[in-house]
Coordinates of C-alpha atoms and ligand atoms in Angstrom, one line a residue:
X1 CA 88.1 131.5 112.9
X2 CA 85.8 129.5 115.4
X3 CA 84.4 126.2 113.9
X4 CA 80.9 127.5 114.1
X5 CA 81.8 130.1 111.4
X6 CA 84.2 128.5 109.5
X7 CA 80.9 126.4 109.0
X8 CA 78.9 129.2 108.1
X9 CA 81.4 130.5 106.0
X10 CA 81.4 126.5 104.4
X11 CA 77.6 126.6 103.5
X12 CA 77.6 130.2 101.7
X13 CA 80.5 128.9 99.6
X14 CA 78.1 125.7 98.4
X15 CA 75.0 127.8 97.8
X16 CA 76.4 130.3 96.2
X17 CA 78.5 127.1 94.0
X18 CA 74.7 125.4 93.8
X19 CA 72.9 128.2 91.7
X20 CA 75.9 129.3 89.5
X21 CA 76.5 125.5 88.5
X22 CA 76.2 125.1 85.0
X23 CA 77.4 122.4 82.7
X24 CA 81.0 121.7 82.8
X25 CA 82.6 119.2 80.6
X26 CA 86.0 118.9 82.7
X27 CA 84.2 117.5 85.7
X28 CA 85.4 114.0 86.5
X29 CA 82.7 111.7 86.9
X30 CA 84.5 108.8 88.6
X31 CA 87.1 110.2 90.8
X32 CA 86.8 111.4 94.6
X33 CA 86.7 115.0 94.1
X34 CA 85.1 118.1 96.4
X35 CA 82.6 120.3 94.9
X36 CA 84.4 123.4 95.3
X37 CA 87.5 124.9 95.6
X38 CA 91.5 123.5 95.3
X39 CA 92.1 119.8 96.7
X40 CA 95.5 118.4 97.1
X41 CA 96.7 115.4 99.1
X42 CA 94.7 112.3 100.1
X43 CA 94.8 111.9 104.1
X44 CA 93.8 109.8 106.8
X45 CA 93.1 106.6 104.2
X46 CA 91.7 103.6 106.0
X47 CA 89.1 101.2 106.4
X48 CA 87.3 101.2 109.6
X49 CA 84.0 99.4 110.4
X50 CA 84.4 98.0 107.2
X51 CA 83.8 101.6 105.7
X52 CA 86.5 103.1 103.3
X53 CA 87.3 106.7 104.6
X54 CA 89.1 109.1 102.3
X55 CA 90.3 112.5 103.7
X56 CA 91.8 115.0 101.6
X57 CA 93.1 118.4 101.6
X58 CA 90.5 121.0 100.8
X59 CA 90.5 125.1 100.9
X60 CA 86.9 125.5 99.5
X61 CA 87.6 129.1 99.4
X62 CA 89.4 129.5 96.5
X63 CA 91.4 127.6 93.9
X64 CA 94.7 128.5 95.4
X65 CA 96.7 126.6 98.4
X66 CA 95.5 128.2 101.7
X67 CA 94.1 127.3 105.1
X68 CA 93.4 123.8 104.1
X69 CA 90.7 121.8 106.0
X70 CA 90.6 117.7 105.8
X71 CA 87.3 117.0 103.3
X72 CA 86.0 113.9 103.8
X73 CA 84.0 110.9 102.0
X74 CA 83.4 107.8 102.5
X75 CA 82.7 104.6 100.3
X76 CA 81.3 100.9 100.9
X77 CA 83.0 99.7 97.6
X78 CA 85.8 102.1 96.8
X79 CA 83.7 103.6 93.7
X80 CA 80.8 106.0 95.0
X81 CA 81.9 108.2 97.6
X82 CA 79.5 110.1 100.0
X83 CA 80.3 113.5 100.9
X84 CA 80.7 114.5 104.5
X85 CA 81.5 117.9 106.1
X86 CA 84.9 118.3 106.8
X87 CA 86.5 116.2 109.9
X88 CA 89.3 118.6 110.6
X89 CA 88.8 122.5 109.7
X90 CA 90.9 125.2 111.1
X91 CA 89.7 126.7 114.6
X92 CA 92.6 126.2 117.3
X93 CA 95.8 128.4 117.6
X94 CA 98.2 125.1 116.7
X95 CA 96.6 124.9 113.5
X96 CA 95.4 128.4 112.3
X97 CA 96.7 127.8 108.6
X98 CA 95.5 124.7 107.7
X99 CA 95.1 121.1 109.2
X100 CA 98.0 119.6 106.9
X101 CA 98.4 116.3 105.7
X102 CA 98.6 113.2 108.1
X103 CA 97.0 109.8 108.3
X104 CA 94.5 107.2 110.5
X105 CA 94.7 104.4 112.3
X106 CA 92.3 102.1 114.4
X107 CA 92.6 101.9 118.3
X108 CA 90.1 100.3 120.3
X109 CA 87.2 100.7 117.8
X110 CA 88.4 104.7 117.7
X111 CA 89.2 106.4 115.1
X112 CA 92.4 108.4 115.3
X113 CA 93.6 111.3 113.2
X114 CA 97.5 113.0 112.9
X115 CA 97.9 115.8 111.4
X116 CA 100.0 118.9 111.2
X117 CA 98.9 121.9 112.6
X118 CA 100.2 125.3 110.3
X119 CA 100.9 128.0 111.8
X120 CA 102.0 130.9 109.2
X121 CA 104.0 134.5 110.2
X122 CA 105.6 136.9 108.0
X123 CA 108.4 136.6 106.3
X124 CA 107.4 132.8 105.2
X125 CA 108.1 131.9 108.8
X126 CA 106.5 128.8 109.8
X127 CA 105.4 127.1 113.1
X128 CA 104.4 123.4 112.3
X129 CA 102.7 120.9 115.4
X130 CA 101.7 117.2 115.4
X131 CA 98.4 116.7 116.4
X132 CA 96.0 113.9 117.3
X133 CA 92.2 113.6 116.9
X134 CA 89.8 111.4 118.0
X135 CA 86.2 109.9 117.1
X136 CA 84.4 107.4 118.5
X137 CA 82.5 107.1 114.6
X138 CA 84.7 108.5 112.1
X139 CA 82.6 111.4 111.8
X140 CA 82.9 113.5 114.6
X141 CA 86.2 114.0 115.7
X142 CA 87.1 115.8 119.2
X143 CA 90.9 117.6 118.8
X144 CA 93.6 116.8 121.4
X145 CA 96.2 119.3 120.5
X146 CA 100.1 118.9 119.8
X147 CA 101.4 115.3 120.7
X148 CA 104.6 116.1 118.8
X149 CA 106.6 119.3 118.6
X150 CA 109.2 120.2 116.4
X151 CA 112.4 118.5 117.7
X152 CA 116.0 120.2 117.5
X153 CA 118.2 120.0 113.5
X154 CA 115.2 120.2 111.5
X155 CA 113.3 123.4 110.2
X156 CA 109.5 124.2 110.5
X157 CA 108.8 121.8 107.3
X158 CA 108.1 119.4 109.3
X159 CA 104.9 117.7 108.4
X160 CA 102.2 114.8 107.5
X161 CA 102.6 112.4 110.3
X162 CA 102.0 108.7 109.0
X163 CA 100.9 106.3 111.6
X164 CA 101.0 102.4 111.7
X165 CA 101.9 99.6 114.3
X166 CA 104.6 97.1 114.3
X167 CA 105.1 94.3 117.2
X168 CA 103.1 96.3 119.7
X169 CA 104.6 99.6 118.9
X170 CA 103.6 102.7 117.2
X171 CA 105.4 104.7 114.9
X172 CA 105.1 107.6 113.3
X173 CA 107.0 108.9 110.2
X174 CA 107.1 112.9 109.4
X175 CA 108.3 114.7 106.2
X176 CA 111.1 116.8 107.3
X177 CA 114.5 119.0 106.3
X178 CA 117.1 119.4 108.1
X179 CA 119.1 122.6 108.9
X180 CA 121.2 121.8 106.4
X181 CA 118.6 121.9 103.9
X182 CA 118.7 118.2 103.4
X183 CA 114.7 116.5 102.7
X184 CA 114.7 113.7 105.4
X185 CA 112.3 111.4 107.2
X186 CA 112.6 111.6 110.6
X187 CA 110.6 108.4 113.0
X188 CA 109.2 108.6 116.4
X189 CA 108.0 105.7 118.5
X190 CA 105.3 105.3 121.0
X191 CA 103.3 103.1 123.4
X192 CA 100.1 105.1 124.1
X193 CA 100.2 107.4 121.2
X194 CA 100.3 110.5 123.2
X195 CA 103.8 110.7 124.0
X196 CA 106.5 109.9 121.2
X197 CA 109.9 109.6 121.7
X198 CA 112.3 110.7 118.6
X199 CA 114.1 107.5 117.0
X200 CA 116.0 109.8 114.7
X201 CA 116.0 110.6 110.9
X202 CA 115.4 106.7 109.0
X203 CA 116.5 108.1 105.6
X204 CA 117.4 111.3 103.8
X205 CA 119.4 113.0 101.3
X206 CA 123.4 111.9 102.1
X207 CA 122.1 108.9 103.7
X208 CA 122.8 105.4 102.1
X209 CA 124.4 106.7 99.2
X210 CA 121.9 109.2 98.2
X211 CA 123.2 112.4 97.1
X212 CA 121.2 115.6 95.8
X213 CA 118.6 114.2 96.8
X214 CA 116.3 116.9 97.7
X215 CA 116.1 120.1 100.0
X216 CA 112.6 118.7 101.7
X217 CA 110.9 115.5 101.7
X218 CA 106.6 115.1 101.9
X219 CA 104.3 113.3 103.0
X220 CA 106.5 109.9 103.9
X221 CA 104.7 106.1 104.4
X222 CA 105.9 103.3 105.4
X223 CA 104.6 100.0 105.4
X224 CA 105.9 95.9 104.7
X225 CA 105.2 94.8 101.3
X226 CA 105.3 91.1 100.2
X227 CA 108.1 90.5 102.8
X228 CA 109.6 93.9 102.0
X229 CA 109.7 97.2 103.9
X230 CA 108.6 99.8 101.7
X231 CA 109.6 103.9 102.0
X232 CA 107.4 106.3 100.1
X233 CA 108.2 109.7 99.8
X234 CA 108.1 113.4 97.4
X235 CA 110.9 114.6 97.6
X236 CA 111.0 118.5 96.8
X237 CA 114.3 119.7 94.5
X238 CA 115.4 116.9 92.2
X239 CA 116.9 118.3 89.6
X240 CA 116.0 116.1 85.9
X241 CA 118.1 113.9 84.3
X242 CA 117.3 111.9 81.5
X243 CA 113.3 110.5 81.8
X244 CA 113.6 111.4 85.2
X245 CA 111.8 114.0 87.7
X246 CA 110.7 116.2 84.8
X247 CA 107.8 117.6 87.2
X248 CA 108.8 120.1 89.7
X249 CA 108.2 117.8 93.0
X250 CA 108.1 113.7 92.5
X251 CA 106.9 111.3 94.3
X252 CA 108.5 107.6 94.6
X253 CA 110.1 104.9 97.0
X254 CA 112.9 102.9 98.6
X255 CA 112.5 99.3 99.3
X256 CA 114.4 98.0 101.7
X257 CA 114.6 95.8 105.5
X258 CA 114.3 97.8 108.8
X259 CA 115.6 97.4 111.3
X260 CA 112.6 97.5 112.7
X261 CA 112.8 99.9 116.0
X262 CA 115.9 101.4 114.4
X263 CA 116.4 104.2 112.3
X264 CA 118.9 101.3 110.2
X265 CA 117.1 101.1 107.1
X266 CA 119.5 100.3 104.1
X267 CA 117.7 100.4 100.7
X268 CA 117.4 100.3 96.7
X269 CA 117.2 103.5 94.8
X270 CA 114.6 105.9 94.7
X271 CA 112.1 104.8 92.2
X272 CA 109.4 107.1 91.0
X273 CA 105.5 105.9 91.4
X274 CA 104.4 107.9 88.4
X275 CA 105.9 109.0 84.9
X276 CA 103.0 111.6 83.9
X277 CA 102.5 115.5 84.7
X278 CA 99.8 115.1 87.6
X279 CA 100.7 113.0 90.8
X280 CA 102.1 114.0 94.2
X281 CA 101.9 113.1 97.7
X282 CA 100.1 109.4 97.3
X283 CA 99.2 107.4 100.6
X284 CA 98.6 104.1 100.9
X285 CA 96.5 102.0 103.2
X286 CA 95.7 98.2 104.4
X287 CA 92.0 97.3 103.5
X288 CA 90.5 94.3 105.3
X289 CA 90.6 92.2 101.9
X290 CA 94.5 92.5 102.6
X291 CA 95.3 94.6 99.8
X292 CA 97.7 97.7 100.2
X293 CA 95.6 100.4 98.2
X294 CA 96.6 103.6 96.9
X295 CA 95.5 107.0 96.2
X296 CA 97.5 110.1 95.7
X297 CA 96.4 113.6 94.0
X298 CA 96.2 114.0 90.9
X299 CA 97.8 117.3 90.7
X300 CA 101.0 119.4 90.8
X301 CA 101.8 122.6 92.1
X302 CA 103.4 123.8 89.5
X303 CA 103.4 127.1 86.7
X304 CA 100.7 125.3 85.4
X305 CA 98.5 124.7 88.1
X306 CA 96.9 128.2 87.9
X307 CA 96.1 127.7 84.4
X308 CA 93.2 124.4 84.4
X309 CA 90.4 125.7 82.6
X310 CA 88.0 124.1 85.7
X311 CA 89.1 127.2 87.7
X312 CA 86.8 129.6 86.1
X313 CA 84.0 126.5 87.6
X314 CA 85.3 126.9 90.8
X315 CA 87.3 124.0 91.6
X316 CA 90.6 122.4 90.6
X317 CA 92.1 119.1 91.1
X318 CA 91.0 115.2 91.6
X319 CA 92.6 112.7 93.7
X320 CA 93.7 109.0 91.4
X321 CA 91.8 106.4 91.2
X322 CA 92.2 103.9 94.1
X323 CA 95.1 101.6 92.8
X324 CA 96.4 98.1 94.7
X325 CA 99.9 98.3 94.7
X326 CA 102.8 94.8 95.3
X327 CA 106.0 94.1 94.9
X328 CA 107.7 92.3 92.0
X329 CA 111.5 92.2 92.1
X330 CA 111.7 95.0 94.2
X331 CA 109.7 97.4 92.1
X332 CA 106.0 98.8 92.9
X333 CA 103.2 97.1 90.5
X334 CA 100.3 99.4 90.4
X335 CA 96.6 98.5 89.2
X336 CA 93.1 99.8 89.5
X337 CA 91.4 98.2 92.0
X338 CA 88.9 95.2 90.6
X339 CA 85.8 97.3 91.9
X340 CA 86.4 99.6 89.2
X341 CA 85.3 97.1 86.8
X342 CA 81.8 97.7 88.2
X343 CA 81.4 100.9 86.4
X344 CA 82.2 99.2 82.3
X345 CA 78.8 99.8 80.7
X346 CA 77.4 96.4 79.2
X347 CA 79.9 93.8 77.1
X348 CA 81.8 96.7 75.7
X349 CA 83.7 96.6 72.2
X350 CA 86.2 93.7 72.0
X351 CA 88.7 93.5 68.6
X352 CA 91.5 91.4 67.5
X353 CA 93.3 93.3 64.7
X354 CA 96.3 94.7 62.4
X355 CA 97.9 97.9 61.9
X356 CA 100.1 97.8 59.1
X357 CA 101.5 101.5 57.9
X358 CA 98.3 103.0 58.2
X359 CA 96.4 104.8 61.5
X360 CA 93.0 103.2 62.3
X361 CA 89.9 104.2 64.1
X362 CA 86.8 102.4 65.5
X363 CA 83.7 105.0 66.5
X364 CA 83.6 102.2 69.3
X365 CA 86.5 103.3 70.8
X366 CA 85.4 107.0 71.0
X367 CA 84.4 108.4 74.6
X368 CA 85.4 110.4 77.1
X369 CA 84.6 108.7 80.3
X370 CA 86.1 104.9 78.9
X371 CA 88.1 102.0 79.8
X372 CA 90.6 101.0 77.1
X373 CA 92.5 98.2 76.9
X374 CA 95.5 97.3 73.6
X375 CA 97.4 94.1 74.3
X376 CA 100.0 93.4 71.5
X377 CA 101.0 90.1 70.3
X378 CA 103.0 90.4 67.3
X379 CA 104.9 93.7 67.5
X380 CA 107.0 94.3 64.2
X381 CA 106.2 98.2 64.6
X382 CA 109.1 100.7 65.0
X383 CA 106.7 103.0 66.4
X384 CA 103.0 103.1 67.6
X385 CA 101.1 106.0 68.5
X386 CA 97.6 106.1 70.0
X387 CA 95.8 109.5 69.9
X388 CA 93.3 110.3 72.1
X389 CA 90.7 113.6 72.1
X390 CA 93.3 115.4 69.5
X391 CA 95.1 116.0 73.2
X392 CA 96.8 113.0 74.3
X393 CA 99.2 111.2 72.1
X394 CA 100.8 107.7 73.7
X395 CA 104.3 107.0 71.6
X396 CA 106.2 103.6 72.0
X397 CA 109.2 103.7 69.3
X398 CA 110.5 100.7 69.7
X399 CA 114.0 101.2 68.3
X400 CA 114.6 103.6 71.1
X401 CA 112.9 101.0 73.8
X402 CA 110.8 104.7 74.6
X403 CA 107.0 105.1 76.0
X404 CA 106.0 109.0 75.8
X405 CA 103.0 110.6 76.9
X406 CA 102.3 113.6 75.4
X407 CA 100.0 116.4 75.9
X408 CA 99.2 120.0 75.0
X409 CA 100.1 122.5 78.0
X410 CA 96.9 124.0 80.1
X411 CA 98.8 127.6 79.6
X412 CA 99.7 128.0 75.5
X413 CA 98.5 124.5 74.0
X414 CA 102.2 123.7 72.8
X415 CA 102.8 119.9 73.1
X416 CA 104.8 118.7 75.9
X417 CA 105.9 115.2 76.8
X418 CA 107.2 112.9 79.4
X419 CA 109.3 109.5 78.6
X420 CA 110.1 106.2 80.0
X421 CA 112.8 103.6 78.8
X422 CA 110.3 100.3 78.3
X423 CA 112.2 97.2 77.2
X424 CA 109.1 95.9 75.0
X425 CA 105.6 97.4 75.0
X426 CA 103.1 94.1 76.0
X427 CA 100.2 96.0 76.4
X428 CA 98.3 99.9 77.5
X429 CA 95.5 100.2 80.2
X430 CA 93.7 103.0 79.9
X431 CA 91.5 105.2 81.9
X432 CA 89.5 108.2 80.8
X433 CA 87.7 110.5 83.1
X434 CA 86.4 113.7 81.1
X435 CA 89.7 115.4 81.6
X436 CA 91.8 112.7 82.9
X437 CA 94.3 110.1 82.2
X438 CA 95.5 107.0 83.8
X439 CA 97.6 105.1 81.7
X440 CA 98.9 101.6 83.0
X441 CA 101.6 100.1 81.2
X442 CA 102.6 96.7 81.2
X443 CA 100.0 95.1 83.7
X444 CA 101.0 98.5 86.2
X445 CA 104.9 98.5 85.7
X446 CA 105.0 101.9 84.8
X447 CA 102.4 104.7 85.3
X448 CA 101.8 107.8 83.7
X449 CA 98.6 110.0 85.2
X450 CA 98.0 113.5 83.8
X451 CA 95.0 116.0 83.7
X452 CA 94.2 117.4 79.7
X453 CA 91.3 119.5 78.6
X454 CA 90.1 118.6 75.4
X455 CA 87.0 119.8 73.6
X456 CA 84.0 118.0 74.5
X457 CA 83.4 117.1 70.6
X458 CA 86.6 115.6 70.4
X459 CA 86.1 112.2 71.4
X460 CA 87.9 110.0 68.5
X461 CA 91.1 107.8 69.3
X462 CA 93.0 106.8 66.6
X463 CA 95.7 104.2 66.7
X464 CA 99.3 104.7 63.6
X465 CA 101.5 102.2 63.7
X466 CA 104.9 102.3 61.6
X467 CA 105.5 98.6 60.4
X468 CA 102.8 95.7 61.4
X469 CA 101.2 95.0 64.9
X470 CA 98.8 92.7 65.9
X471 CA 96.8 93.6 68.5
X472 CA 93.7 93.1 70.5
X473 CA 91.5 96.1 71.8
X474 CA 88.5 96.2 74.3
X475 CA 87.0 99.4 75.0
X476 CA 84.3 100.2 77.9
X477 CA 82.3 103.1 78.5
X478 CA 82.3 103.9 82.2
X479 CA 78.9 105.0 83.9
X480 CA 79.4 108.0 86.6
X481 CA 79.0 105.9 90.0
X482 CA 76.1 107.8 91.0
X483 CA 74.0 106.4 88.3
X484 CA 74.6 102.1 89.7
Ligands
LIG1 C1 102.0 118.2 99.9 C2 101.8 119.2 101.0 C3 102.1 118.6 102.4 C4 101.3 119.5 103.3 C5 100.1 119.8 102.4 C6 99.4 121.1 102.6 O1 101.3 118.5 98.7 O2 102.7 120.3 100.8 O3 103.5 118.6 102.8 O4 100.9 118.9 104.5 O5 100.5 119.6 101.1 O6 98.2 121.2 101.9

């Protein structure tokens, strides 16, 4: 389809969304999000002219995985995020299937774009190019075609070129498998960004010590952290084992030193980024404060996926909130981003108290769009259990050193859960967003992010503990960003 109609066909889809819109409870208030359609990976994050982009993958067709075009918003404070039309949509032969995942960087006050081009046959056969794009704003970008091709060993999952510089040089990292069905990364260098010469693959399944590790790896970044060099990656075919990879693809990283130049890049273990149900394919960026932010999508392709209730509304899936990420020893600390603290609604409700045998509630701590925060001093509890929206149910038993989120499944309502082993439980940050939650744990030493739908009259959280804790709460209601 030529851009001009792909265009057209854009517009009809946001009419016709305009007049059917009708009240939807599920639809998050704070979180980047398109108005219509399925959205998947965050792309292209940067800061440019002092402007935070966000890209993101986008059919706004349909609420299934198709010919994906990159949406786009921008934001001055990492909060409210201005809509734009689409930077990348799919018009040339290289990319007839979707514009795929990739990433941006900054060269001589352009703005440059790598992506994968998807090219789809029968019999799930696949054609899969690197390409570059160009603006001179951020806005309008003009296509150059395939800078990278698909280089001998590997099959056509080959995709999301991440971009960065290093001593002069580019490089590029692509998600990749191998003809043995091995998930890899594979790194190119460059000196003009045009032509890329294959380094070779810089990790991968059977490499430094990893084994079943994966039959394909996504949407790869790399990037020094706090003297570190840091490999992010979702890995597809895990198989679980004990707390671990319960979701059907993770996401997680490798610290490590490169080489750098090299493909030599011994590392730690693989260390997943998230414990909950929803979050996949995160990307992180350098902002101009110096903080490594970042975002990933809140969502899974998985069983459940064709289940959210949002679908009969016309769209499905959020991307996280933006979260600054560092290292300490050698494990990823997430938290929200400070900004985020411009959307708490007046003082809020603060609360030093006990919980002794009994299950509490405060009609201050009831919302759906809140800020939560539990920090516990004294913890003589064997188990404490926060329930949220008759949905969500947070479980530390302490005896067991075991944090559990759980949550009722989108497709039958039964309860399912996902665990981590947590030494002590210090304290629970919490973010709400109509159907969302971001849970922090520990000041951002484990994260669990999931999606729930719970009725919009069911607001109340409730806090049991078994034994005596001491705690102290505070509770904000968030305003939607649209309304500072
Ligand atoms: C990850 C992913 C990427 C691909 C994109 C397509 O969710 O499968 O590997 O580029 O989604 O939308």
């Amino acid at each position: 389809m030529n851009t001009i109609n792909w265009f057209e066909r854009l517009n009809h889809t946001l009419e016709t969304y305009q007049k059917d819109k009708h009240i939807d409870p599920h639809r998050l208030q704070y979180h980047l999000m398109p108005a219509v359609g399925l959205l998947n990976d965050p792309n292209g994050l940067i800061q440019y002219k002092g402007t935070y982009h966000v890209f993101f993958q986008w059919n706004p067709f349909g609420t299934v995985h198709g010919a994906k075009c990159w949406g786009h918003c921008t934001s001055q404070d990492l909060i409210y995020w201005q809509e734009h039309p689409p930077s990348l949509v799919p018009s040339e032969w290289y990319e007839r299937d979707g514009c795929f995942s990739g990433s941006a960087v900054e060269v001589d006050g352009d703005m440059v774009l790598f992506y994968s081009g998807n090219v789809g046959h029968d019999n799930n056969i696949l054609e899969t190019y690197q390409c570059m794009a160009v603006s001179h704003n951020g806005f309008i970008f003009e296509k150059k075609g395939p800078v990278v091709l698909l280089p001998e060993g590997y099959t056509s999952h080959f995709r999301d070129p991440k971009v960065w510089k290093r001593d002069g040089v580019w490089y590029m990292v692509i998600g990749a498998q191998t003809f043995s069905q091995e998930g890899a990364v594979v790194l190119f260098a460059s000196s003009d960004l045009k032509k890329w010469e294959l380094k070779g693959t810089l990790a991968g399944n059977r490499i430094n010590g990893l084994i079943d590790f994966g039959y394909m790896w996504e949407c790869p970044d790399f990037f020094e952290l706090d003297g570190n060099d840091v490999l992010i990656v979702s890995p597809q075919g895990l198989e679980a084992k004990e707390s671990f990879y319960h979701n059907v693809f993770q996401s997680g990283y490798f610290v490590g030193k490169w080489n750098v130049g090299t493909t030599e890049f011994p590392h730690g273990e693989f260390i997943e980024l998230d414990r909950g149900f929803d979050f996949y394919a995160p990307q992180t960026f350098h902002d101009q404060l110096g903080r490594r932010i970042m975002l990933g999508w809140m969502g899974m392709t998985d069983e459940q996926e064709a289940y959210q209730p949002t679908i009969e509304k016309g769209w499905v899936h959020a991307l996280t909130i933006p979260r600054e990420i560092e290292l300490k020893n050698n494990r990823i600390i997430q938290k929200p981003v400070q900004e985020l603290q411009k959307l708490r609604e007046g003082n809020g409700f603060q609360c030093r108290t006990s919980i002794e045998d009994e299950t509490k509630t405060w009609p201050e701590l009831a919302g759906t769009v809140s800020e939560i925060k539990a920090c516990f001093q004294e913890n003589q509890a064997d188990t404490i259990k926060i329930e949220i929206r008759k949905n969500l149910s947070i479980v530390y038993i302490q005896h067991m050193k075991r944090l559990t989120l759980e949550r009722k499944r989108f497709i039958d309502g039964k309860i399912e859960s996902r665990s981590c082993f947590l030494d002590k439980l210090e304290d629970l940050h919490i973010f709400l967003d109509t159907s969302s939650i971001e849970l922090f744990v520990n000041g951002g030493e484990e994260i669990f992010t999931a999606r729930f739908f719970a009725e919009a009259t069911d607001v109340d959280v409730f806090i049991t503990a078994d034994g005596r804790v001491d705690a102290t709460l505070e509770k904000w209601n968030l305003r939607n960003p649209k309304e500072l």
